Coordinates of C-alpha atoms and ligand atoms in Angstrom, one line a residue:
X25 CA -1.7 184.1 75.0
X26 CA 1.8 182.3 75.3
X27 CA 2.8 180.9 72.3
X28 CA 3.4 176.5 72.8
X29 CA 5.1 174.6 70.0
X30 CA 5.2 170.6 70.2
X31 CA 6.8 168.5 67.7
X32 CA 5.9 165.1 67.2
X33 CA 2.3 165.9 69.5
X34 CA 0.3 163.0 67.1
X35 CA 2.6 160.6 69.1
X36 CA 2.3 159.1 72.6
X37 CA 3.6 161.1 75.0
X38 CA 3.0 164.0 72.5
X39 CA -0.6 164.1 72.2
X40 CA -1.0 163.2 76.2
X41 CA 1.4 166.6 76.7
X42 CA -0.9 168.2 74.4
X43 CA -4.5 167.3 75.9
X44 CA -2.6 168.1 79.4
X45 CA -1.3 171.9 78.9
X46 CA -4.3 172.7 77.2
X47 CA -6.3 171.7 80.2
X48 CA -4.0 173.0 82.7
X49 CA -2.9 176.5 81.1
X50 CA -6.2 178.1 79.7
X51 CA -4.0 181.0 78.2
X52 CA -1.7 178.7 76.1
X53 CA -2.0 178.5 72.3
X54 CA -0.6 175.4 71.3
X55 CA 0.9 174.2 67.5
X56 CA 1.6 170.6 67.3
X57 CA 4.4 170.0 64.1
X58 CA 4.1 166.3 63.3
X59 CA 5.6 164.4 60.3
X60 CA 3.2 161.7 60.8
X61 CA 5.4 159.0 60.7
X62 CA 3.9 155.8 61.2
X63 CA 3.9 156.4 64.9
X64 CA 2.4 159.9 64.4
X65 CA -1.6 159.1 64.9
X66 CA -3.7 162.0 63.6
X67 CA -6.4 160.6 65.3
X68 CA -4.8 160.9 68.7
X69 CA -5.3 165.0 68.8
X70 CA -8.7 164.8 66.8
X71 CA -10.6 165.7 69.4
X72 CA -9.3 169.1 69.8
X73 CA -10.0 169.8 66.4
X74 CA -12.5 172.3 67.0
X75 CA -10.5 174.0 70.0
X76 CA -9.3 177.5 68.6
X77 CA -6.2 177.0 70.9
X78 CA -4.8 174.3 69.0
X79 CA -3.2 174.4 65.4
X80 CA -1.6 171.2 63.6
X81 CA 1.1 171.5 61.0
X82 CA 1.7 168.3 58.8
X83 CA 5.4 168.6 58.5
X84 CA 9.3 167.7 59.3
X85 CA 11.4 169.0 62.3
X86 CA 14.3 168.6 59.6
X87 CA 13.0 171.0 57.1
X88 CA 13.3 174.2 58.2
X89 CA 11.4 176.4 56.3
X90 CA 8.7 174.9 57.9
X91 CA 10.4 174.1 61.0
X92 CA 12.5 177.3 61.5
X93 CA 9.3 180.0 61.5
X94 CA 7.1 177.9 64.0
X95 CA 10.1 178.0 66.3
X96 CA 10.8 181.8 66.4
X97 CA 7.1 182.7 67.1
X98 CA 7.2 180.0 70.1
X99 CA 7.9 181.3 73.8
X100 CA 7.7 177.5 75.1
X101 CA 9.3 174.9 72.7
X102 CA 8.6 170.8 74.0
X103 CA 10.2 168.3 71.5
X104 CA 9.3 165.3 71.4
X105 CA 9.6 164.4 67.7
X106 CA 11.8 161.2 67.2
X107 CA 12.1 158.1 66.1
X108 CA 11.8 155.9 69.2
X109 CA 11.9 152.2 68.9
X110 CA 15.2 150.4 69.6
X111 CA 13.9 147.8 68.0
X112 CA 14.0 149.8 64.7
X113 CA 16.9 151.6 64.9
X114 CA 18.9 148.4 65.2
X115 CA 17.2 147.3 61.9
X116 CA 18.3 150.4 60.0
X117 CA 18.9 153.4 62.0
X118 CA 18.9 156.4 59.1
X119 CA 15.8 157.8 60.3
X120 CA 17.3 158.2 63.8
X121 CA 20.1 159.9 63.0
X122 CA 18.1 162.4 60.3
X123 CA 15.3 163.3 62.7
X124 CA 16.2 162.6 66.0
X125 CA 20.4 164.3 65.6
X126 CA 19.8 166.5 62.1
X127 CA 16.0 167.4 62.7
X128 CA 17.2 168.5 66.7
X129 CA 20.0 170.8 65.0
X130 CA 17.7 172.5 62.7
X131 CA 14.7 173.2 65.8
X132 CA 18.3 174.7 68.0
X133 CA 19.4 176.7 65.5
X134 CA 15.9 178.0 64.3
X135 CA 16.0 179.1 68.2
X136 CA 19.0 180.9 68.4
X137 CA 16.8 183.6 66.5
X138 CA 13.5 183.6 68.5
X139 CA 13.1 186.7 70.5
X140 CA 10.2 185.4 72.8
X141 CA 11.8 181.8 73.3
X142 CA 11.9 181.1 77.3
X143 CA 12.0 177.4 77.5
X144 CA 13.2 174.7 75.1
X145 CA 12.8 171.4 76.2
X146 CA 14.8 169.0 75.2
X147 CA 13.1 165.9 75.4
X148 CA 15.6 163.0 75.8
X149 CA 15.3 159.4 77.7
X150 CA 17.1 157.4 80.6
X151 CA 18.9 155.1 78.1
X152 CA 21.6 157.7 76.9
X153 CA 23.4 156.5 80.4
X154 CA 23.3 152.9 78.8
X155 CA 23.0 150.1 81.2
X156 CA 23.4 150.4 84.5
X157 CA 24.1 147.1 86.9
X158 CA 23.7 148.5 89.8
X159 CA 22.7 152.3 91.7
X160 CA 20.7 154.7 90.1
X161 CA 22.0 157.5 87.4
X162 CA 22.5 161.0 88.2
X163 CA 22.3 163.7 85.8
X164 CA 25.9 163.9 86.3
X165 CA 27.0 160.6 85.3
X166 CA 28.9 159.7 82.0
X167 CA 26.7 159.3 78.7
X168 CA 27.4 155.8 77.3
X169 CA 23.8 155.3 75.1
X170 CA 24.6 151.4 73.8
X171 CA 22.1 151.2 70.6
X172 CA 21.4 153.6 68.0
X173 CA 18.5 154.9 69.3
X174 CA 19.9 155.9 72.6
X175 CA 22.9 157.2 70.7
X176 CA 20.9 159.6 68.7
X177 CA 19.6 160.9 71.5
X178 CA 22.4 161.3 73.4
X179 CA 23.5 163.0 70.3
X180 CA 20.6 165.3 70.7
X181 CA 21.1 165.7 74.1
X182 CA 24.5 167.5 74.0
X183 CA 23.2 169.0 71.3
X184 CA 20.9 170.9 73.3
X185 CA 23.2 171.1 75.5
X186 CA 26.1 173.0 73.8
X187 CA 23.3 175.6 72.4
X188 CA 23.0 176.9 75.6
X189 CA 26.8 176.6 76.5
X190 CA 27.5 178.3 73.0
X191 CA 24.1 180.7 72.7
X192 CA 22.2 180.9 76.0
X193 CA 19.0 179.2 74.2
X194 CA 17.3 178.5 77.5
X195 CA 17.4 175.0 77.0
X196 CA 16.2 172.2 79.6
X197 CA 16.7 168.9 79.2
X198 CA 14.9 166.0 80.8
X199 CA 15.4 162.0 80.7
X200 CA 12.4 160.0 81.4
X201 CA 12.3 156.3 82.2
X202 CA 10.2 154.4 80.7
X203 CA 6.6 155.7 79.7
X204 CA 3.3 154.1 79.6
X205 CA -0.1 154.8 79.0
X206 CA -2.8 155.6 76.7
X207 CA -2.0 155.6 72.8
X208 CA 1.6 153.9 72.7
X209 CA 2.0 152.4 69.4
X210 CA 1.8 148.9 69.9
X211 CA 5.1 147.7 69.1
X212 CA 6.6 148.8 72.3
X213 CA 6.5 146.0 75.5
X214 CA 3.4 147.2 77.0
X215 CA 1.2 147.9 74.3
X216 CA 2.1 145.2 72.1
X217 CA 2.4 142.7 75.0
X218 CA -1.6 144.0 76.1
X219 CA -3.0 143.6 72.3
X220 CA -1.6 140.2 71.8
X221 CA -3.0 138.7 74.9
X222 CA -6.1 140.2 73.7
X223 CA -5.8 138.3 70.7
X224 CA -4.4 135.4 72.3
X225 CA -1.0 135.5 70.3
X226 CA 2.4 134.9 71.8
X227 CA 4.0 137.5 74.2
X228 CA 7.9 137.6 72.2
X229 CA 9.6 138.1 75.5
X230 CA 13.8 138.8 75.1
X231 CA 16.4 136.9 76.4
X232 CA 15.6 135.4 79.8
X233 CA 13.0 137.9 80.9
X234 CA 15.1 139.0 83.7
X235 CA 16.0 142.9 82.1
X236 CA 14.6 146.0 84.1
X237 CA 13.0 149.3 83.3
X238 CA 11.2 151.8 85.8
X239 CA 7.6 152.3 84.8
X240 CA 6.6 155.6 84.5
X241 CA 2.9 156.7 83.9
X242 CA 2.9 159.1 80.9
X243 CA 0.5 161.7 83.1
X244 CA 3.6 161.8 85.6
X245 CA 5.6 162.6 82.8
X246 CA 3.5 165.7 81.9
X247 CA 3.3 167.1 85.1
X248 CA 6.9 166.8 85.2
X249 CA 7.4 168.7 82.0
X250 CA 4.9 171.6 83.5
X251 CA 6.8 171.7 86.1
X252 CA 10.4 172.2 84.6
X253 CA 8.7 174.7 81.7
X254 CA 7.6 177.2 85.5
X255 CA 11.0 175.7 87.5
X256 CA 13.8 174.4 85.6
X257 CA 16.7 175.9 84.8
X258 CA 18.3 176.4 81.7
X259 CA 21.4 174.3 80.8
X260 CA 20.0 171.7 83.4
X261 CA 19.1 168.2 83.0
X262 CA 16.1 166.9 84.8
X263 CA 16.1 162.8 85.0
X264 CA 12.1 161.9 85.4
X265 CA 11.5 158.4 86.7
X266 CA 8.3 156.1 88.0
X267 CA 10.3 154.4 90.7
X268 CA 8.8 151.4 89.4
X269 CA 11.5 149.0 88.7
X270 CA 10.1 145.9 87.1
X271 CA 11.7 142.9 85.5
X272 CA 10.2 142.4 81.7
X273 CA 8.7 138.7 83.2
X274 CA 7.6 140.0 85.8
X275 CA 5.8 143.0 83.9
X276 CA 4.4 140.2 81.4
X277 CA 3.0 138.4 84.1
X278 CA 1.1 141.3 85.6
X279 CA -0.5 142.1 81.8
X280 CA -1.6 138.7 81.7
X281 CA -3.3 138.3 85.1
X282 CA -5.2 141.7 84.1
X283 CA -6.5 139.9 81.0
X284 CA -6.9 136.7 82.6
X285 CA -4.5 135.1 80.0
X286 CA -2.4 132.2 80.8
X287 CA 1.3 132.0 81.1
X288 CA 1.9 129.7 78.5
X289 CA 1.3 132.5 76.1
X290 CA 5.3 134.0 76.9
X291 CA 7.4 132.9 74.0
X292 CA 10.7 133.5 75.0
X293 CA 12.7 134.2 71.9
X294 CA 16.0 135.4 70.7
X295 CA 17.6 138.5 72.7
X296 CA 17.7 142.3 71.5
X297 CA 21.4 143.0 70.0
X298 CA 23.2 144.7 73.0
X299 CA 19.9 145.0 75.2
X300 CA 20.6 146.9 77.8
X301 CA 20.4 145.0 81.2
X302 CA 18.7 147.6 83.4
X303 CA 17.8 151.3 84.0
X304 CA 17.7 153.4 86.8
X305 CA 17.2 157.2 87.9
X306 CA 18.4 159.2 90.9
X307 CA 15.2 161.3 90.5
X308 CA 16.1 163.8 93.9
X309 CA 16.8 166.7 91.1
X310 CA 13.4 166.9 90.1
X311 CA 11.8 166.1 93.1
X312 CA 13.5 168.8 94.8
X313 CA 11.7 171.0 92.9
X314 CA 8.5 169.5 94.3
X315 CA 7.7 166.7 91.9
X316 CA 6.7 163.4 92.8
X317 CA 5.0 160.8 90.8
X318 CA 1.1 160.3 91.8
X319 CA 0.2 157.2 89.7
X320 CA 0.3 153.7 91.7
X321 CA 1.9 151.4 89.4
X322 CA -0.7 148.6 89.9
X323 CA -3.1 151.3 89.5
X324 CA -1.7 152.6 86.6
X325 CA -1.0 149.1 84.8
X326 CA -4.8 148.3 85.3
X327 CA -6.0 151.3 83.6
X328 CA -3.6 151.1 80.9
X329 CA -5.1 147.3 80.2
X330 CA -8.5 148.6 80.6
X331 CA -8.4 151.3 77.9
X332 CA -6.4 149.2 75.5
X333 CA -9.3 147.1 76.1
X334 CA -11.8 149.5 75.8
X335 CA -10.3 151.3 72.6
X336 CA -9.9 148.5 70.3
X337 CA -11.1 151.0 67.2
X338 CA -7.7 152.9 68.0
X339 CA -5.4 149.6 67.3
X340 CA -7.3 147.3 65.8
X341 CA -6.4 149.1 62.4
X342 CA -3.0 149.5 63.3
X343 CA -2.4 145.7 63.9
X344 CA -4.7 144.3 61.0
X345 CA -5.2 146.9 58.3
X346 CA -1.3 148.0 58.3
X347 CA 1.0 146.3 55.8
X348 CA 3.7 148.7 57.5
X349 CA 2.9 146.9 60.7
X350 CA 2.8 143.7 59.6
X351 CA 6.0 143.8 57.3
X352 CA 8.0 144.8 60.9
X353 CA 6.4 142.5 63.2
X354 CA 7.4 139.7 61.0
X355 CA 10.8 141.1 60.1
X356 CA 11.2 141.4 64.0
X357 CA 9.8 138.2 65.4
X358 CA 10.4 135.4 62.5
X359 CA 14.7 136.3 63.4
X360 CA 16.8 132.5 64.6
X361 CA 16.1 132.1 67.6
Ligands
NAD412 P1 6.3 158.1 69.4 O1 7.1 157.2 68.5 O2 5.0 157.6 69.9 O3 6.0 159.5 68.7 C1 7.0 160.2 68.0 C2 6.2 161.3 67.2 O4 7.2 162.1 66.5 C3 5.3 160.8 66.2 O5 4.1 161.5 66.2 C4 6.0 161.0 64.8 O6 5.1 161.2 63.7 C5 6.8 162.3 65.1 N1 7.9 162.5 64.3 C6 8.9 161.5 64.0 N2 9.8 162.1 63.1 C7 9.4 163.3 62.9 C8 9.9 164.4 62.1 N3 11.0 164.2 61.4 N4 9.3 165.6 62.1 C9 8.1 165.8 62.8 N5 7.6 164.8 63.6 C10 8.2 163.6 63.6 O7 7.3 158.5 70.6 P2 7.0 158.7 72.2 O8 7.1 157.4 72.9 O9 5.8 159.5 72.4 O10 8.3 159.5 72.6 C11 8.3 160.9 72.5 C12 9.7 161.5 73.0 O11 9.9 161.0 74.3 C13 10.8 161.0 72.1 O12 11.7 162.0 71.9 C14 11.4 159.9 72.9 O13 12.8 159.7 72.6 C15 11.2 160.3 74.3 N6 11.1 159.3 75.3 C16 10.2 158.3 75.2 C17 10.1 157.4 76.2 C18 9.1 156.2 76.2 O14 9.0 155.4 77.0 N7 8.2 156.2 75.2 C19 10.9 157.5 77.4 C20 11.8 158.5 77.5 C21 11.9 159.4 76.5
TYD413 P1 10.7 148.7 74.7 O1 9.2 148.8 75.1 O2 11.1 148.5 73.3 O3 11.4 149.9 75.4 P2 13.0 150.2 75.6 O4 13.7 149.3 74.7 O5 13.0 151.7 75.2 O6 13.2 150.0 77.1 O7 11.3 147.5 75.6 C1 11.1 147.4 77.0 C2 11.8 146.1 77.5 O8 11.0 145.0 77.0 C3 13.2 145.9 77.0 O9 13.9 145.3 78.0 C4 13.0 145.0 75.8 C5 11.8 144.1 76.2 N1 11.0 143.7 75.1 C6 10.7 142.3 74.9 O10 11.1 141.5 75.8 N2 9.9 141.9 73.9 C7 9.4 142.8 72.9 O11 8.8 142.3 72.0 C8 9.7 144.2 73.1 C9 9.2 145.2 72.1 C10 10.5 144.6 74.2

């Protein structure tokens, strides 16, 4: 059996990475390490709690002596664990630098003494090459991540980086545009913008609207990952995007006409700090290698409604029962306008 860790696999993308290489390698034994922060869902991998090929451990990518053994009996390493919400990380951005900077170091240098290791990915994100106004970013281009979370990633990044520079840890690094999907917490655009026009609340949109992110479907985004665990090679970076570039409005719009919600729910309201006007990825790297996303963005969208839709048992407690949730969403959307 070859040996899988994931951290942060109770997450989004996590737990869809999870349910996909344990359906697409039948000889790989895979341990999820999650923290459980709020954004960690135990729920979302409870369905493989009777599968003998899959462990989880409750616990912190910082701490290594939980951290550090899980790491040197791995072959295949996919982090994911991070804080992830700009949002948050302009509000106080501690967390971000502990786990997504500190908690990186300890899983690298864990690896510098694990004999089987073959592949760590390094799971980074489009925004450490900030905004771009025009083109598309190569893998190649300067790093200039404009918000905390982008900058502990970045941070992470060249982290990964220089322990393959410094130590050969057969590191591979990839940065994903935008993700969506099943089981996104809802405070990010799509799955908060879907569950309010369920409820028929306001859809906070920033600024004038007019910012733009490339959509990518989260099962592209695993098949990617497969892909660069067989094909990548160490030291590289990988960028991974939906070549779906969108505006925010004119995403908003397309959630509503799904839910046959009116306009008039958009509430424009006060822009993100430094919100970074658009992304882009020169994805030719990858693709090279024989990648290409399959998921048709209207396609994908409508699917993404319908099981928001469909699962309202999986947010429903999230939005209502949480005082955490609450206590942000009003410390987030009751700021002047
Ligand atoms: P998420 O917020 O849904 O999940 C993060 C997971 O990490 C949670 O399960 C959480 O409990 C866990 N975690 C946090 N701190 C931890 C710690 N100290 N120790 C152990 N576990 C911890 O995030 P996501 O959207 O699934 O993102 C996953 C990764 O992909 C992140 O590294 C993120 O930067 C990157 N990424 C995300 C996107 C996107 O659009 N969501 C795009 C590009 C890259
Ligand atoms: P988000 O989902 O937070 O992802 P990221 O900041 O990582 O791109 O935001 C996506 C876009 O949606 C971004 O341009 C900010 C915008 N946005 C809003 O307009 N309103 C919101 O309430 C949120 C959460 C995001």
């Amino acid at each position: 059996m070859v040996e899988v860790l994931v951290t942060g696999g109770a997450g989004f993308i996590g737990s869809n990475f999870v349910h996909h290489a344990l359906d697409a390698h039948p000889d790989w034994r895979v341990t999820t390490l999650d923290k459980l922060t709020y954004a960690g869902r135990r729920e979302n991998l409870q369905d493989l709690d009777a599968n003998s090929r899959h462990r989880f451990v409750h616990g912190d990518i910082a701490d290594p002596a939980v951290a550090a053994p899980l790491v040197r009996a791995a072959e295949i390493v996919v982090h994911f664990a991070a804080e992830t919400h700009v949002d948050r990380s302009l509000l106080s951005a501690g967390e971000f630098i502990r786990t997504d900077v500190h908690g990186t170091f300890v899983l690298l240098d864990a690896a510098r003494e694990a004999p089987r290791l073959r592949c760590f990915v390094q799971i980074s994100t489009d925004e450490v090459y900030g905004s771009v106004p025009e083109g598309a970013s190569r893998e190649t281009d300067e790093l200039r991540p404009r918000n905390p979370y982008a900058a502990s990633k970045a941070g992470a990044d060249r982290l990964a980086y220089s322990y393959w520079a410094s130590y050969r840890v057969p590191v591979v690094i990839t940065r994903a545009s935008n993700n969506y999907g099943p089981r996104q917490y809802p405070e990010k655009i799509v799955p908060l913008f879907i569950t309010n026009a369920i409820d028929d609340q306001p859809l906070p949109l920033y600024g004038d609207g007019l910012n733009v992110r490339d959509w990518l479907h989260v099962d592209d985004h695993c098949r990617a990952l497969d892909l660069l665990i067989a094909r990548g090679r160490p030291g590289e970076t990988y960028n991974i995007g939906g070549g779906n570039a969108v505006t925010n409005l004119e995403l908003t719009r397309r959630i509503l006409d799904r839910l046959d919600r009116p306009a008039s729910l958009i509430r424009p309201v006060a822009d993100r700090p430094g919100h970074d006007r658009r992304y882009s990825l020169d994805t030719a790297k990858l693709r090279a290698l024989g990648w290409e996303p399959r998921t048709d963005f209207e396609t994908g969208l409508s699917a993404t409604v319908a099981w928001y839709a469909n699962n309202e048992s999986w947010w429903r407690p999230i939005r209502k029962d949480s005082e955490a949730y609450r206590a942000y969403y009003a410390r987030q959307y009751t700021r002047p306008g």
